[in-house]
Amino acid sequence: MYRLGIDPSKGWVFEDESVVWPTPVMSVAKFLGAAGKEVASSGLNREAPYYFREDSFDLVSRVRRGRFYKATGQSGGPWRVYPHPMVTFPHFQQDSDGAYKASGLTHYEPWKMSREFERQQVAEVLVRLGDDTASTLWQVIHLETGFTGEEIVMLKARQSFGALPAVDWSKVPESAVSAVREKLDTLEDEFHRAGVESVVDRAREAATAILSAYLQKEDIAKAKGEDLSKLVGLLVDYSGKHGRRVVACAGEIAARLHSRGKHAEQEARGVRELREQDAQLAVQCVGVILCDLGWAEWK
């Protein structure tokens, strides 16, 4: 396995005794469990304890292939590195044999995420790439060990565009525009950065605000303040068994997925834990409700 040294002042990446050219795509990485909390140790370098080194990216399938590295805590120790025809090291001291002493590097070593999360008994992990100002979420879809002993990881992007339909706010009841907009904005934000349980929770809140607004517009006063399950029941009573059936089913799915995130529900009913696909389904249910009520369209 090959260690990496990163020169923060120049942006160079060294792999053992060689500079990597062209400079690889290196993204700060964090690991989130279903509840959206970090599940890996913080590492020894607080600025960037983990990096994902991208080897390839398929734009069509939105799959990235690469390796993870973890900071070792060593910084400033000299490395012997050899020159590259495309890179010069004027600020490094050169030895008589042509090698340079590279100093001021931050050291990283290959990191096997499967071993760490197996030890922590974490079933599913989302990877957040980027910093707090701009980041994307990725699902781990494949792991394998290469001949160097490094773990090669394949990541698939969580859908970032088109997660929700385009809302025509003129069709949303005026009294509910603010509440519905707030819930949808929160859901969209959580979908791009949070864990599975948080996304499902926000989807349920959005579905509740939408159905409550619709039923109150239809002069069903007792819809005010009810939870999602009760609102689905009121919708069925109002529209009939087959009227607004898709909306009712979508609301019921969002409500049931939310309950599955609770430990008590898992123990009492023996239901499985939530997964990334469940979060995507919950968001799609909100989109279906909006479209079938005539408040939005898929673009």
XYZ file of C-alpha atoms in Angstrom:
299
model
C 0.000 0.000 0.000
C 1.248 3.473 -0.871
C 1.122 6.451 1.457
C 0.373 9.966 0.254
C 1.989 13.259 1.135
C 0.121 16.488 0.379
C 1.879 19.825 0.052
C -0.840 22.294 1.163
C 1.107 25.323 -0.071
C 1.435 24.116 -3.686
C -1.393 21.604 -3.979
C 0.989 18.796 -4.949
C 0.274 15.180 -4.106
C 3.177 12.758 -3.600
C 2.859 8.975 -3.640
C 5.853 7.504 -1.868
C 8.856 8.798 -3.861
C 6.981 10.302 -6.817
C 4.804 13.313 -7.419
C 1.403 12.349 -8.867
C 0.863 14.153 -12.174
C -1.660 15.285 -13.225
C -2.704 16.110 -9.676
C -5.529 13.716 -8.706
C -8.974 14.867 -7.643
C -8.901 14.793 -3.842
C -12.106 15.483 -1.892
C -12.513 15.863 1.862
C -14.680 12.953 3.062
C -17.006 12.424 5.991
C -19.093 9.348 6.782
C -22.713 9.497 7.926
C -24.921 6.824 9.468
C -28.673 6.524 8.981
C -29.318 9.193 11.608
C -27.037 11.646 9.802
C -24.299 11.529 12.454
C -20.639 10.963 11.667
C -19.681 7.343 12.253
C -15.910 7.399 11.620
C -13.381 8.711 14.097
C -12.385 12.327 13.629
C -8.821 11.444 12.645
C -5.677 13.297 13.654
C -5.848 16.093 11.102
C -8.878 18.183 12.023
C -8.863 20.076 8.730
C -9.160 16.954 6.558
C -8.959 13.649 8.471
C -10.123 11.706 5.403
C -9.704 12.171 1.676
C -11.331 10.419 -1.256
C -8.969 10.070 -4.204
C -10.938 9.796 -7.417
C -9.608 7.380 -10.021
C -12.524 7.665 -12.468
C -16.006 9.126 -12.842
C -18.845 7.999 -15.116
C -21.030 11.021 -15.838
C -23.943 8.951 -17.163
C -24.257 6.550 -14.231
C -22.962 9.153 -11.721
C -20.523 6.605 -10.275
C -17.105 7.532 -8.887
C -14.342 4.979 -8.385
C -11.457 5.641 -6.031
C -9.778 5.128 -2.671
C -9.974 6.586 0.819
C -7.012 7.917 2.781
C -6.765 8.833 6.457
C -4.429 11.370 8.052
C -1.664 9.758 10.103
C -0.963 12.826 12.179
C 2.588 13.233 10.866
C 3.240 16.645 9.349
C 6.468 18.313 8.379
C 8.645 15.188 8.168
C 10.921 15.162 5.079
C 10.250 12.774 2.195
C 12.714 11.764 -0.491
C 10.994 12.441 -3.811
C 12.337 12.352 -7.347
C 11.824 15.065 -9.973
C 9.120 14.944 -12.613
C 9.501 16.468 -16.092
C 6.354 18.546 -15.576
C 7.044 19.713 -12.004
C 9.900 21.622 -10.383
C 10.621 21.874 -6.674
C 12.545 25.123 -6.159
C 11.642 25.260 -2.464
C 12.903 21.733 -1.708
C 16.545 20.837 -1.009
C 18.088 18.495 -3.608
C 20.452 15.637 -2.748
C 23.498 14.633 -4.718
C 21.619 11.715 -6.304
C 18.930 14.033 -7.700
C 16.263 13.364 -5.064
C 14.580 16.185 -3.161
C 13.769 16.435 0.504
C 10.094 17.349 0.541
C 9.150 18.954 3.834
C 5.941 20.421 5.213
C 3.811 17.567 3.857
C 0.661 16.235 5.500
C 0.772 12.457 5.544
C -2.081 10.123 4.632
C -2.280 6.340 4.469
C -4.768 4.069 2.657
C -7.828 3.425 4.787
C -10.176 0.439 4.634
C -13.644 1.701 5.427
C -15.189 -1.799 5.464
C -12.983 -2.880 8.360
C -13.788 0.228 10.396
C -17.544 0.050 9.920
C -17.663 -3.693 10.465
C -15.961 -3.062 13.802
C -18.546 -0.397 14.645
C -21.385 -2.627 13.360
C -22.637 0.102 11.029
C -24.948 -1.411 8.399
C -25.026 1.409 5.860
C -22.916 4.507 5.365
C -23.350 7.631 3.275
C -20.240 9.494 2.162
C -20.243 13.284 2.156
C -17.615 14.721 -0.190
C -16.642 18.378 0.094
C -16.646 20.901 2.923
C -19.433 22.593 4.867
C -19.931 25.260 2.201
C -20.379 22.854 -0.738
C -20.790 19.100 -0.537
C -22.526 16.133 -2.158
C -23.776 12.826 -0.786
C -22.739 9.449 -2.182
C -23.824 5.876 -1.540
C -21.255 3.066 -1.331
C -22.274 0.461 -3.921
C -19.169 -1.708 -4.225
C -15.930 -2.529 -2.413
C -12.960 -4.611 -3.491
C -9.316 -4.995 -2.514
C -6.716 -4.270 -5.181
C -3.386 -6.044 -5.582
C -1.661 -3.303 -3.556
C -3.934 -4.056 -0.596
C -5.815 -0.792 -0.988
C -9.608 -0.866 -0.846
C -11.174 0.299 -4.103
C -14.575 1.907 -3.582
C -17.395 2.704 -5.994
C -19.728 5.547 -5.018
C -23.052 6.449 -6.607
C -24.387 9.975 -6.269
C -27.601 10.651 -4.435
C -29.885 12.319 -6.957
C -29.334 16.063 -6.709
C -31.513 17.502 -9.465
C -35.186 16.805 -9.962
C -35.687 15.311 -6.508
C -38.875 17.353 -6.234
C -41.168 18.687 -8.971
C -41.498 22.363 -9.874
C -44.251 23.865 -7.722
C -46.732 26.338 -9.171
C -47.218 28.460 -6.071
C -50.261 30.171 -7.525
C -52.118 26.865 -7.104
C -51.155 26.386 -3.464
C -53.665 27.898 -0.987
C -52.370 31.355 -0.135
C -52.662 30.780 3.595
C -50.429 27.689 3.338
C -47.746 28.919 0.915
C -45.306 29.906 3.628
C -45.594 26.646 5.594
C -45.456 24.393 2.532
C -42.519 26.290 1.027
C -40.590 26.063 4.300
C -41.156 22.285 4.573
C -40.161 21.662 0.958
C -37.043 23.834 1.242
C -36.006 21.947 4.372
C -36.636 18.600 2.686
C -34.603 19.603 -0.370
C -31.748 20.784 1.825
C -31.753 17.622 3.957
C -31.915 15.409 0.880
C -28.634 16.880 -0.336
C -26.712 16.596 2.906
C -28.399 14.504 5.616
C -28.775 10.875 6.604
C -31.627 8.531 5.717
C -33.725 8.961 8.861
C -33.569 12.741 8.690
C -34.703 12.755 5.040
C -37.649 10.463 5.827
C -38.619 12.681 8.780
C -38.553 15.806 6.608
C -40.562 14.051 3.877
C -43.254 13.190 6.397
C -43.349 16.811 7.604
C -43.673 18.084 4.044
C -46.446 15.601 3.213
C -48.286 16.604 6.395
C -48.143 20.310 5.524
C -49.355 19.649 1.967
C -52.298 17.405 2.874
C -53.339 19.656 5.755
C -53.367 22.667 3.412
C -55.373 20.790 0.774
C -58.002 19.464 3.199
C -58.446 22.810 4.929
C -58.929 24.420 1.506
C -61.736 21.897 1.002
C -63.329 23.157 4.246
C -62.386 20.131 6.336
C -61.648 22.091 9.500
C -60.688 19.096 11.638
C -57.642 18.531 9.415
C -55.873 21.361 11.223
C -53.184 20.098 13.586
C -53.548 16.404 12.667
C -50.645 14.080 11.927
C -50.072 12.501 8.539
C -51.860 9.212 9.223
C -55.000 11.018 10.352
C -54.847 13.316 7.328
C -54.676 10.329 4.973
C -57.782 8.933 6.648
C -59.606 12.244 6.282
C -58.609 12.387 2.606
C -60.033 8.928 1.943
C -63.265 9.827 3.759
C -63.582 13.044 1.751
C -62.556 11.776 -1.692
C -63.897 8.253 -1.481
C -61.997 4.986 -1.715
C -60.834 5.573 -5.289
C -60.716 9.360 -5.386
C -57.241 10.792 -4.789
C -56.122 7.209 -4.203
C -52.532 7.787 -5.376
C -52.219 10.796 -3.062
C -53.537 8.764 -0.138
C -51.184 5.860 -0.812
C -48.186 8.168 -1.184
C -49.046 9.843 2.122
C -49.469 6.508 3.852
C -46.070 5.304 2.580
C -44.371 8.441 3.905
C -46.050 7.956 7.285
C -45.111 4.279 7.546
C -41.509 4.874 6.518
C -41.218 7.503 9.246
C -42.390 5.048 11.910
C -39.830 2.501 10.737
C -37.057 4.848 11.777
C -38.061 4.385 15.427
C -36.335 1.681 17.450
C -39.541 0.785 19.300
C -41.329 0.151 15.993
C -38.476 -2.036 14.766
C -38.592 -4.150 17.921
C -42.382 -4.373 18.157
C -43.078 -5.203 14.505
C -39.788 -6.696 13.396
C -39.505 -4.285 10.461
C -36.167 -3.682 8.732
C -34.048 -0.590 9.191
C -34.337 2.305 6.756
C -31.996 2.399 3.776
C -30.988 5.005 1.205
C -33.636 3.771 -1.239
C -36.321 4.367 1.411
C -35.247 8.001 1.702
C -35.501 8.405 -2.058
C -38.946 6.788 -2.034
C -40.166 9.130 0.715
C -39.075 12.166 -1.304
C -40.721 10.781 -4.434
C -43.950 10.313 -2.466
C -43.964 14.022 -1.616
C -43.441 14.817 -5.296
C -46.309 12.526 -6.320
C -48.648 14.174 -3.798
C -47.816 17.629 -5.156
C -48.310 16.571 -8.775
C -51.522 14.623 -8.244
C -53.062 17.549 -6.366
C -52.261 19.708 -9.390
C -49.820 21.908 -7.475
C -46.641 20.895 -9.318
C -45.217 19.216 -12.416
C -42.175 17.040 -13.003
C -39.610 18.738 -15.194
